[in-house]
XYZ file of C-alpha atoms in Angstrom:
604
model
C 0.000 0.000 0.000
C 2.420 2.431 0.982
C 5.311 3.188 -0.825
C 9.272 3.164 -0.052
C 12.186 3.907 -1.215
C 15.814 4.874 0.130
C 19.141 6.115 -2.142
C 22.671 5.860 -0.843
C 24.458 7.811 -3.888
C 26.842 10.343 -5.626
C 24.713 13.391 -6.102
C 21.521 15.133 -4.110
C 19.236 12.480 -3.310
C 15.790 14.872 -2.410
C 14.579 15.157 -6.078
C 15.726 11.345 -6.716
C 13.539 10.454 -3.799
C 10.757 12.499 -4.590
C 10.733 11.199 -8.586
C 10.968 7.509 -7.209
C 8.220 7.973 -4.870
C 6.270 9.335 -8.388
C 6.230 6.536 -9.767
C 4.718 4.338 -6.114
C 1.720 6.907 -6.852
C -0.249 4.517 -8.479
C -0.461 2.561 -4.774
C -2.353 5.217 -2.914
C -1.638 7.510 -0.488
C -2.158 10.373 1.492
C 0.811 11.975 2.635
C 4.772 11.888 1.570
C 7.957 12.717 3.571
C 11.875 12.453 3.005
C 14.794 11.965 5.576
C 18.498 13.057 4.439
C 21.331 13.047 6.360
C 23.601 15.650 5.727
C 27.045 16.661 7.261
C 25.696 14.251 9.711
C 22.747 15.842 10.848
C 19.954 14.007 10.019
C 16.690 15.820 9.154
C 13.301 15.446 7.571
C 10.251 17.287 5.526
C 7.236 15.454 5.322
C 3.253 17.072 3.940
C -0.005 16.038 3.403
C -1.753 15.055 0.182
C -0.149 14.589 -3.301
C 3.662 14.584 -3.707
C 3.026 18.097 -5.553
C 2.575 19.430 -1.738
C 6.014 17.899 -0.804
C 8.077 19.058 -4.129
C 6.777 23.104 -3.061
C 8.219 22.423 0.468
C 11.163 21.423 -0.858
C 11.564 23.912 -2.979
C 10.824 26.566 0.273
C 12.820 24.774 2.701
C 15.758 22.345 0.501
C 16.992 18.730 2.191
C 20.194 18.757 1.052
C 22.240 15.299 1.407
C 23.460 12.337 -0.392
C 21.413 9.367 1.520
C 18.102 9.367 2.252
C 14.500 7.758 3.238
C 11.463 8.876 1.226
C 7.565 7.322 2.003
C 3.656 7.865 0.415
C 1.607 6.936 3.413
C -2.019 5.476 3.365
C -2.913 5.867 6.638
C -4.013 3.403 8.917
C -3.237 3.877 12.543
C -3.755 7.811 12.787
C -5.335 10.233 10.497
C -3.630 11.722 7.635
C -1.608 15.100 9.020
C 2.045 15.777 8.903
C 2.553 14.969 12.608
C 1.527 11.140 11.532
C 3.273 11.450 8.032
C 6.905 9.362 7.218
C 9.568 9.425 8.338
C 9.350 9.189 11.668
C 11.767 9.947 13.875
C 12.977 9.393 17.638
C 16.365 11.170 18.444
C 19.422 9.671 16.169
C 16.776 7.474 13.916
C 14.668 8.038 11.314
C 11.668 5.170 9.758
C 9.625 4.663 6.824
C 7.485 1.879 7.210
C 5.251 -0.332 5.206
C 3.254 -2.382 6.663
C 0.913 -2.839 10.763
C 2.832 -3.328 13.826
C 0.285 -5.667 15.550
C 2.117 -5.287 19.459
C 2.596 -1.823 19.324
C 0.299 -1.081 21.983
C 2.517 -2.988 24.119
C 5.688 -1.260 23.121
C 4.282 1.890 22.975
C 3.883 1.615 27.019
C 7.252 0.451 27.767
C 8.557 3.229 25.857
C 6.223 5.661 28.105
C 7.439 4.222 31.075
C 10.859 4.257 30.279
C 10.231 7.976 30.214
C 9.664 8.441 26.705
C 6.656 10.883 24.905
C 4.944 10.343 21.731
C 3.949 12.597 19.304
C 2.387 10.777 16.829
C -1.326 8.324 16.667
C 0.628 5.706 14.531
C 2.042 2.303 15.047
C 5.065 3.182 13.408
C 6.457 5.724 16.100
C 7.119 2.546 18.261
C 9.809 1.368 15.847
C 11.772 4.505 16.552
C 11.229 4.851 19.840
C 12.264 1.596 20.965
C 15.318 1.565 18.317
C 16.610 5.008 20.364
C 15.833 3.055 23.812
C 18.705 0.583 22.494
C 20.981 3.072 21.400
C 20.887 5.486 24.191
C 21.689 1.927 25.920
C 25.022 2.038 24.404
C 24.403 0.055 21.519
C 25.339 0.974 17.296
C 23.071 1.695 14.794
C 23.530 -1.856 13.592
C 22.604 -3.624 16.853
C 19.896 -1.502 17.868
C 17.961 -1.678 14.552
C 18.110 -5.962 14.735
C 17.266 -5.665 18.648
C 14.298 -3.713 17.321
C 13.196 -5.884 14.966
C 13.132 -8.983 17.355
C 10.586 -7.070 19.366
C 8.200 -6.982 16.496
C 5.190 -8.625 16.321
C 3.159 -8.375 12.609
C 3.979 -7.351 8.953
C 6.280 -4.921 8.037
C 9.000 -3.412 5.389
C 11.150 -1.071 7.289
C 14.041 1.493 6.400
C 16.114 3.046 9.193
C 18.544 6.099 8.752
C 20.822 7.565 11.388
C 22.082 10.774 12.374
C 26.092 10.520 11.457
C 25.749 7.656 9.291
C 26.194 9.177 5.860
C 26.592 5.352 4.622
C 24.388 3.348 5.698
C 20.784 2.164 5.394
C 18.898 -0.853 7.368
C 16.700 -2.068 5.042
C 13.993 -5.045 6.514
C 11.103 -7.338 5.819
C 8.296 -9.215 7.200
C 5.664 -10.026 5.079
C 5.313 -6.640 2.744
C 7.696 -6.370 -0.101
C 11.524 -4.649 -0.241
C 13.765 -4.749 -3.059
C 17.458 -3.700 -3.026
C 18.689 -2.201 -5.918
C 22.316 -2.486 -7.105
C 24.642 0.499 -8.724
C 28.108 1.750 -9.457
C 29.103 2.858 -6.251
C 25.325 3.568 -5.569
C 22.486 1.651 -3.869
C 18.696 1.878 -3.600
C 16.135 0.123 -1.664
C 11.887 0.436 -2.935
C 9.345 -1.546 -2.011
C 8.580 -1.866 -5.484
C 11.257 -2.829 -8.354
C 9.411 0.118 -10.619
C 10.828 3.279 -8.514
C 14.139 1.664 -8.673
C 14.046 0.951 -12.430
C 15.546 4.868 -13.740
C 18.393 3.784 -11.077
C 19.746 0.324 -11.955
C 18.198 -2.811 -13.172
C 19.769 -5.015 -11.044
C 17.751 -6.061 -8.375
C 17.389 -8.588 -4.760
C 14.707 -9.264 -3.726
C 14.965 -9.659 0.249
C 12.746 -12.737 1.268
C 10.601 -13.184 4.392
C 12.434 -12.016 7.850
C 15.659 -11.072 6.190
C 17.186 -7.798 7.120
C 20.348 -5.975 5.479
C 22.764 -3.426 6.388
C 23.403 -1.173 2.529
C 26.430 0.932 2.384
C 27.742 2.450 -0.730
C 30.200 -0.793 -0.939
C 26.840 -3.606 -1.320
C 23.952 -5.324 1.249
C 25.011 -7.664 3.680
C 22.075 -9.690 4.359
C 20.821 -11.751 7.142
C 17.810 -14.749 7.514
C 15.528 -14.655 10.265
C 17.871 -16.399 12.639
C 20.920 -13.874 11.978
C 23.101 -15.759 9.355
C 24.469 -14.451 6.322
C 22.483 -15.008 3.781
C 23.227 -14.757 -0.143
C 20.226 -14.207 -2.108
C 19.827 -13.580 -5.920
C 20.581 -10.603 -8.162
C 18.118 -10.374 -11.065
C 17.459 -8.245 -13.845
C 14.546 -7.046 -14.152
C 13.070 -5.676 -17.613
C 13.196 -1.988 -17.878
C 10.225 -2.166 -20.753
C 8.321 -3.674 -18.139
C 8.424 -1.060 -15.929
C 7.450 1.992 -17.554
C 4.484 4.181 -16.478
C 3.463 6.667 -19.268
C -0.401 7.419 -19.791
C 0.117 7.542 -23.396
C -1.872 10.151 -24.028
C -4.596 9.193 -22.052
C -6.381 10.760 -19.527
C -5.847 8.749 -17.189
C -3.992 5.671 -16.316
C -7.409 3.062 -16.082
C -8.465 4.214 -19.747
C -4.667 3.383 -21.104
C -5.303 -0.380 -19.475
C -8.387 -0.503 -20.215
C -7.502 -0.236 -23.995
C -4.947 -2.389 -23.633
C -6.813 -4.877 -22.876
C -6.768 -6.791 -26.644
C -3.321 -6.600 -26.385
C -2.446 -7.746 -23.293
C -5.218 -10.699 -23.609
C -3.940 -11.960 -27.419
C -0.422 -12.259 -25.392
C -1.862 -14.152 -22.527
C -3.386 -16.304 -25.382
C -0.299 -16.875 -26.870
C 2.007 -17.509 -23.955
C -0.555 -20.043 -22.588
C -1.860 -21.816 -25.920
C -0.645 -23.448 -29.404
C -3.063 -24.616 -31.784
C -5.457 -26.603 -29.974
C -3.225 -27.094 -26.797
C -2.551 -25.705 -23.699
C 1.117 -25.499 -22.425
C 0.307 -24.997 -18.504
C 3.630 -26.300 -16.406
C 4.305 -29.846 -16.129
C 3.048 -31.237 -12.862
C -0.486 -29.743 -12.627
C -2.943 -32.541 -13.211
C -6.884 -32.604 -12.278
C -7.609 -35.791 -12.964
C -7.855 -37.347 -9.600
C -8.906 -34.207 -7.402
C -11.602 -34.330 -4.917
C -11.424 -29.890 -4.937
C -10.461 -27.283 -6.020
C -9.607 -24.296 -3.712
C -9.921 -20.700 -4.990
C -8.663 -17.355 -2.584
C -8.212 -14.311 -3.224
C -9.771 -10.451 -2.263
C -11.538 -7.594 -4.083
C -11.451 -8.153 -7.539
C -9.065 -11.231 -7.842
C -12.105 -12.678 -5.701
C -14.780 -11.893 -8.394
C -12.349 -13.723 -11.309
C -12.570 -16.426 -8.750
C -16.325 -16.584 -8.570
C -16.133 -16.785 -11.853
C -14.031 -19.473 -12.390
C -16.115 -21.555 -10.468
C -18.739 -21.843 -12.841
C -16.063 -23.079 -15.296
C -14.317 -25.424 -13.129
C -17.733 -27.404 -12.222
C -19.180 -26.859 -15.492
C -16.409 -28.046 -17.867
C -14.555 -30.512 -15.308
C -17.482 -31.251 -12.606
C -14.535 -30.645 -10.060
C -16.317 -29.365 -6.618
C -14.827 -25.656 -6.486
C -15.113 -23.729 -3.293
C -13.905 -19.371 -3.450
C -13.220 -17.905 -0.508
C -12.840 -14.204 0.643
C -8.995 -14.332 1.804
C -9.166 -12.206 4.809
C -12.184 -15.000 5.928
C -10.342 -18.097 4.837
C -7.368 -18.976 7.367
C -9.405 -17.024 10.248
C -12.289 -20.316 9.816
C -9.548 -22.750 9.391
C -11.043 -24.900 6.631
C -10.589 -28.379 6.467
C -8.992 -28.992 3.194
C -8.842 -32.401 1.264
C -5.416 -33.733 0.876
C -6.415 -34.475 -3.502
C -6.835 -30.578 -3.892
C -5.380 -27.584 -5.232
C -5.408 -24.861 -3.741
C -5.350 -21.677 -6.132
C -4.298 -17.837 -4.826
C -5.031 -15.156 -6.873
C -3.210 -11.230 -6.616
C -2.987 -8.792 -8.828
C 0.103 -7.590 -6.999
C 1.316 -11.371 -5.727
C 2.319 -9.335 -2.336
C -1.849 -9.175 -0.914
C -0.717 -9.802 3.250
C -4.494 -11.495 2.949
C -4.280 -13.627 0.504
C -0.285 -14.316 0.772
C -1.157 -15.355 4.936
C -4.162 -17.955 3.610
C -1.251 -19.446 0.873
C 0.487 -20.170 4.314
C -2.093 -21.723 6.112
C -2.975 -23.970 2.697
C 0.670 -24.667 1.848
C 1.215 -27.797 3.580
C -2.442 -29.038 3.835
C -3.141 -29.679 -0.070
C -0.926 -31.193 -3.138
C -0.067 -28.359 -4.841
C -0.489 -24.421 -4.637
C -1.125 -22.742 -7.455
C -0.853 -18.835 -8.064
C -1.973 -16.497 -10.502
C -0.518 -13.417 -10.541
C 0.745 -10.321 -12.442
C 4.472 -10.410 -10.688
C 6.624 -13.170 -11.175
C 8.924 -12.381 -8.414
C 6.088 -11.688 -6.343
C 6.308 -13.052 -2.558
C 2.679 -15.180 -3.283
C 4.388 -16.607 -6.748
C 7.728 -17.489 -4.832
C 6.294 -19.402 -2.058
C 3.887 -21.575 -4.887
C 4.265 -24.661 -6.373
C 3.042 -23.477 -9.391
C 2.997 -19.566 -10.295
C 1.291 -18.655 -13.714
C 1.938 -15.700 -15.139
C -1.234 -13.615 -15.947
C 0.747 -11.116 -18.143
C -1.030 -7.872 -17.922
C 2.216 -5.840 -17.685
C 2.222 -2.872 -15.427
C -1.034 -1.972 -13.988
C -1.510 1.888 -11.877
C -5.321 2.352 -11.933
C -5.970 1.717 -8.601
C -9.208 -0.345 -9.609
C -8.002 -3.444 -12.137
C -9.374 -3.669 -15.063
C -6.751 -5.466 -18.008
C -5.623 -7.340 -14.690
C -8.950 -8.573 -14.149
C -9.717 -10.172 -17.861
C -6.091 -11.518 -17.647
C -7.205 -13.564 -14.420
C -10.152 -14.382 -16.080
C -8.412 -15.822 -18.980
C -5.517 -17.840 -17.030
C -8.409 -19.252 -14.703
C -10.265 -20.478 -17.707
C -7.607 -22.419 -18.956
C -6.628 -24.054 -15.634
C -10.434 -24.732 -15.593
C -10.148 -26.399 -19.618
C -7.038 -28.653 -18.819
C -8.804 -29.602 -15.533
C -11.897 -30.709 -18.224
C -9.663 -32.521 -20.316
C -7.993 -34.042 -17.353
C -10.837 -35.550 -16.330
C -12.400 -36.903 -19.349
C -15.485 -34.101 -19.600
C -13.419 -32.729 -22.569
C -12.005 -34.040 -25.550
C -9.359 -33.002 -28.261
C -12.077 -31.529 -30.612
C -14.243 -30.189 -28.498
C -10.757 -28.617 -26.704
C -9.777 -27.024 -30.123
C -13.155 -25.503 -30.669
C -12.940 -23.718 -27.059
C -9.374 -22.268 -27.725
C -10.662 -21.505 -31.268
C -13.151 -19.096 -29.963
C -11.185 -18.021 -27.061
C -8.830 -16.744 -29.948
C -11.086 -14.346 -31.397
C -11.747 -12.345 -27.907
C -8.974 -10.160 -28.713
C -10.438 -8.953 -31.957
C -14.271 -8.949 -30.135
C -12.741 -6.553 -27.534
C -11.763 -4.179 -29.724
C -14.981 -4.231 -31.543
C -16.756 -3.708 -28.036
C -14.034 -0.707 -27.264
C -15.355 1.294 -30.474
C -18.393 1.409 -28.753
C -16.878 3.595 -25.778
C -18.636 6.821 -27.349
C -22.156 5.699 -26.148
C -21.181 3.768 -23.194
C -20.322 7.496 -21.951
C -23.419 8.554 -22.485
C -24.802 6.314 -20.876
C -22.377 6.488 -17.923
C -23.017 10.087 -17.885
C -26.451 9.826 -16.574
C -25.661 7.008 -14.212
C -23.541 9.373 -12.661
C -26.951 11.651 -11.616
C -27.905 8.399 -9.496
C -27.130 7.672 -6.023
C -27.242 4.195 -5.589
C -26.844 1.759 -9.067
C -28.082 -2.317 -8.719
C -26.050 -4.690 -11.276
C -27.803 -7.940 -11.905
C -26.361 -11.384 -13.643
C -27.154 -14.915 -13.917
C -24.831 -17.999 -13.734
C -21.191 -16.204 -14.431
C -22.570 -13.115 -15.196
C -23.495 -12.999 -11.101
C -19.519 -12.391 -10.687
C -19.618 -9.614 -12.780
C -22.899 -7.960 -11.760
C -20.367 -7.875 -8.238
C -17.666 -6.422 -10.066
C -19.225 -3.618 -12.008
C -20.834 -2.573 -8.700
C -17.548 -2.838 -7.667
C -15.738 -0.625 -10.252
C -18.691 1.923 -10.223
C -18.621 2.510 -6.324
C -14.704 2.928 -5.939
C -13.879 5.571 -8.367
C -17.510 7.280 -8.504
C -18.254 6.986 -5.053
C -21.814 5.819 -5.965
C -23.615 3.475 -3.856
C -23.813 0.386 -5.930
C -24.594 -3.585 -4.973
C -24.175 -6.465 -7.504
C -27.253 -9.208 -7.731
C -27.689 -12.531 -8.840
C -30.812 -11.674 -10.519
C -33.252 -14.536 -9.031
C -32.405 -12.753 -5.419
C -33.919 -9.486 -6.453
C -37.510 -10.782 -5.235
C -36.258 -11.589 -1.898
C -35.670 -8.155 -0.530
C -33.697 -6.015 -3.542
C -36.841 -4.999 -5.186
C -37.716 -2.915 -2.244
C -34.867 -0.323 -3.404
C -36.755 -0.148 -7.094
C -37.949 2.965 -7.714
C -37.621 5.544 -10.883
C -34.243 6.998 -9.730
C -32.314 3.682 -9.166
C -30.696 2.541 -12.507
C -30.114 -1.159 -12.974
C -27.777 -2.806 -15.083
C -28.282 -6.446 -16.444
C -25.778 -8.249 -17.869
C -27.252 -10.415 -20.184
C -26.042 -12.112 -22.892
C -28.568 -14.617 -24.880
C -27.904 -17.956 -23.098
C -30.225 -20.748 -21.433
C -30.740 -18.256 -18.274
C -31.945 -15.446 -20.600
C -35.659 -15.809 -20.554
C -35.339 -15.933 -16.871
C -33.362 -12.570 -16.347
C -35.670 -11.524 -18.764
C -38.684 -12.115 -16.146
C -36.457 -10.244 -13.279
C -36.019 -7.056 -15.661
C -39.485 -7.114 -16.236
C -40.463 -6.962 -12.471
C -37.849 -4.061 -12.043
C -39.901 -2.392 -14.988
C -42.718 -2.546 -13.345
C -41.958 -0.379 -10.712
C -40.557 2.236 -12.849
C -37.098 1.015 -12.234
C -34.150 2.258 -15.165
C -32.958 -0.780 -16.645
C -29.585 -0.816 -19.112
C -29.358 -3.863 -20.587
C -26.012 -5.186 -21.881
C -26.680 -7.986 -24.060
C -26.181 -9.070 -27.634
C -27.831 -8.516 -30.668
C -30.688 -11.213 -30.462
C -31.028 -10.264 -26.713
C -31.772 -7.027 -27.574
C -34.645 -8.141 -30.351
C -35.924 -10.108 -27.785
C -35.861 -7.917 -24.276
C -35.064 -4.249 -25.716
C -38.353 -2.834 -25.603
C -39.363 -0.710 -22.289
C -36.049 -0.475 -20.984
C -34.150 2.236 -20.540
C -31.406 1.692 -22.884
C -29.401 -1.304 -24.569
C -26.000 -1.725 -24.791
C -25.765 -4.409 -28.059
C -22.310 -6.408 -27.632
C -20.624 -8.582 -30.134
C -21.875 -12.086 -30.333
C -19.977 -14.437 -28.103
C -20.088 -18.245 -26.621
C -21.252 -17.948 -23.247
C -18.278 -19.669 -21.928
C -16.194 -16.564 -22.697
C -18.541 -13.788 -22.287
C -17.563 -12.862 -18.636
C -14.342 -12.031 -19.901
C -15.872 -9.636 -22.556
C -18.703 -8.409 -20.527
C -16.495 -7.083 -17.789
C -15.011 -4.166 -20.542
C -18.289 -2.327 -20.400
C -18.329 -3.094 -16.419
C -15.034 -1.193 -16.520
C -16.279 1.681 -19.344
C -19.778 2.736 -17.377
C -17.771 3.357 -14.249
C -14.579 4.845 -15.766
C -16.805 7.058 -17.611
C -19.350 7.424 -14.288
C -16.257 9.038 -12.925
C -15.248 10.969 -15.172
C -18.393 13.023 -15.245
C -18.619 13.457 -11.925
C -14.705 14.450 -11.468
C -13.394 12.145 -8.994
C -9.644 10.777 -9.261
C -10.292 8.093 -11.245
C -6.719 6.847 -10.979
C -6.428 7.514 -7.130
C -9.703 7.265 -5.854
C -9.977 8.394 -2.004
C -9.436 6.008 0.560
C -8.083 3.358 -1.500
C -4.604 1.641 -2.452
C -3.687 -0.329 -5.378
C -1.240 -2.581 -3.494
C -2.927 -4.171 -0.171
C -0.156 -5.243 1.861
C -1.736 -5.108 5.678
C -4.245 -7.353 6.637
């Protein structure tokens, strides 16, 4: 969620720091500070609201110095002021801090009674209040920072500075993500590998309870238990890495456009011909379950899948919120796979339930959008959604990607288990190889989606309907629509309407149906009609025969391409994204950083 990142270099680090911490916008946040040290006085500047706020005070009252901290904050313990803001700072020690310190309550009143004050409402505060207890105990930088960290209970990425230490950085992890970045002469540290890439390419990824001491020389890095540890230096793809909007307004309608793009490469990575090439070792055949977790949207391509994996392969396949999952301890058969899905691959929730699966089923499987991700690293299997970079806070080409790897997982699992064969394999691929082309014809209809998003926007609360796997995405759009418009908006399956919805039909509450012509049409058919007859607004998005059949009365159609049901969540869910994108955009909310939100969950 928040964002880090520390420089050890040749030349002024404030600007590098505040351009590095540019490019963690796309997490969310709602304040920014840096920490320099300089002639070895150590000093901060931290302000409220968009790094724009921070650059001006910098430009008022300079940082100067070579090494420094930076931070973007979403706040969690403590409201969002400059007093609460990162870095914090206790005497000779700075912190920036991703990440809940669960026993800080605890520490907090040592500290007090060892005669200390605090000045802040956060967690974080503790970190450098108990790591300036150690050293006013006589102890270095070095030792007081790993004393610290043995005292901490929860998850955490952590960066320490010190007054008088013009080279050196304590860089440490528990789970939330920190990379260390490798220079000439030079080192970095970011809790993501994109503010690092202008600096260096080489990368290390620190894994669970390591910590590190960075001078200009290299890391040193130690395990949990205090050994040296060597761990690998990759390089990571610049290409990869690059944020640009393209000329877009905004970052969600860039990946939303991408969305042919990045699909047809998912299609080709994963498929040839009439095959799939999935990694050797994953095999359905003789499975009693399959296991889906996963949170926000991630859970909603899970939903999803469900209908695919019980349909196609008759496997039982049970989706569970991830912040619910490990809390209920689930009994889990031994013949099951358990499948974790992140946008990210760093989601504390859904990386905590992979723990609590890991040794209870035969495999775990991942799908993510980061390779090096912690939730891809600890998996038997990680598959690759390839979505490339993704900054709109709400997912969109992320989404479909999911969507797309689940649905083959769910095909092999088929043809695993005898439901599917070779022809009727090819066929499905087949079709799933024209989506790319379908999306794009569904994207040229963007110029009356917005005007039909534009009066959506007048509402105050928006009901999405669906049937069968169109009930996932009824969830999502509401989904989409209330987190960058900031309407009110619930999703539906649309045979619960009569048992207690319909009491919030009236003329000013729009409904959306997803409806594509399939064996459940004439039934969401009926439920439109009942909305209709309380002088409910009813957009139906459906294709062309559903709109012969059902277009008259309502209040408008949306007519997508034709489509085989099997694959029309996938293309269904661009018009999800378009009504709220465009919902947004009339009523001028950050679409790209909508309030309260962060792209990257990484606290539970």
């Amino acid at each position: 969620m928040c964002g880090i990142v520390g420089v050890l270099g040749h030349h002024e680090v404030a600007p590098i720091l505040v351009e590095a911490l540019k490019r963690l916008e796309y997490r969310g946040y709602d304040s920014a500070g840096i920490a320099t040290v300089n002639n070895g006085r150590l000093d901060r500047r931290r302000a409220v609201g968009k790094l724009v706020n921070l650059s001006d005070l910098l430009v008022h009252d300079p940082l100067p110095g070579k090494v420094g901290i930076g931070h973007t904050r979403w706040a969690t313990h403590g409201a969002a002021t400059v007093v609460n803001a990162h870095p914090h700072r206790s005497g000779p020690v700075a912190v920036v801090h991703n990440g809940i310190i669960e026993n800080f309550r605890d520490l907090r009143a040592e500290m007090t009674a060892a005669g200390m004050s605090c000045e802040t409402e956060t967690d974080t505060e503790t970190v450098v209040m108990l790591t300036r207890h150690f050293m006013d105990r006589g102890m270095a930088p070095r030792e007081a920072a790993v004393a610290t960290l043995r005292r901490l209970e929860g998850a955490f990425a952590l960066l320490f500075l010190f007054d008088g230490e013009e080279d050196l950085m304590i860089a440490a992890r528990k789970g939330s993500p920190l990379a260390i970045g490798h220079g000439d002469g030079e080192m970095f540290v970011g809790s993501d590998a994109i503010a690092l890439a202008p600096m260096t390419d080489r990368i290390t990824y620190l894994e669970e309870g390591d910590y590190a001491f960075v001078t200009r020389e290299g890391a040193e890095i130690h395990d949990l238990e205090g050994r040296r540890a060597n761990r690998e230096v990759a390089r990571i793809q610049l290409d990869q890495t690059r944020i640009e909007k393209a000329g877009y307004k905004h970052f969600m309608a860039k990946e939303i456009a991408e969305q042919p793009v990045v699909l047809a490469d998912a299609i080709k990575h994963y498929t040839t011909g009439g095959t799939i090439n999935l990694p050797e070792g994953l095999d359905f055949s003789l499975l009693d379950r399959v296991t889906i977790v996963a949170c926000g949207t991630a859970y909603y391509a899970g939903l999803t899948a469900k209908y695919w994996f019980e349909s196609l392969a008759g496997l039982p396949c049970e989706v569970d919120i991830a912040s619910e999952f490990r809390y209920r301890e689930p009994p889990m058969p031994a013949k099951s796979y358990a499948i974790f899905v992140s946008q990210s691959g760093e989601t504390a929730d859904t990386l905590a339930a992979l723990r609590y699966a890991a040794d209870k089923v035969e495999k775990v499987v991942s799908v993510v959008n980061v390779p090096t991700s912690s939730i891809a690293r600890e998996s038997d299997v990680s598959l690759p959604i390839l979505a490339g970079v993704e900054v709109g806070v709400a997912s969109t080409k992320a989404f479909t990607c999911q969507l797309a790897v689940l649905l083959l997982l769910a095909l092999k699992a088929g043809r695993d288990r005898g439901r599917i064969d070779d022809a009727a394999l090819a066929g499905h691929l087949a079709a799933f190889a024209t989506l790319p082309g379908l999306m794009n014809q569904t994207l040229s209809r963007e110029p009356g989606i917005a005007r039909m998003a534009a009066s959506l926007a007048e509402a105050q609360d928006v009901l999405f309907l669906g049937r069968g796997a169109m009930f996932p995405l009824a969830l999502e759009g509401a989904l989409k629509l209330k987190e960058i418009s900031y309407i009110h908006a619930e999703g539906y399956a649309s045979g619960e309407l009569k048992h207690g919805p319909i009491a919030l039909i009236d003329k000013t509450v729009p409904v959306v149906v997803f409806a594509p012509r399939d064996g459940l049409f004439d039934k969401t058919v009926s439920n439109m009609q009942e909305v209709m007859a309380r002088h409910g607004k009813v957009l139906l998005v459906t294709d062309g025969q559903g709109a012969k059949e059902a277009g008259e009365g309502t209040w408008s159609v949306l007519t997508m391409p034709d489509i085989p049901v099997l694959l029309a969540p996938i293309l269904y869910a661009l018009p999800a994204q378009l009504l709220a994108y465009h919902a947004a955009v009339a009523k001028g909310t950050d679409v790209d950083q909508p309030r309260n939100l962060a792209k990257s969950v990484t606290v539970e």
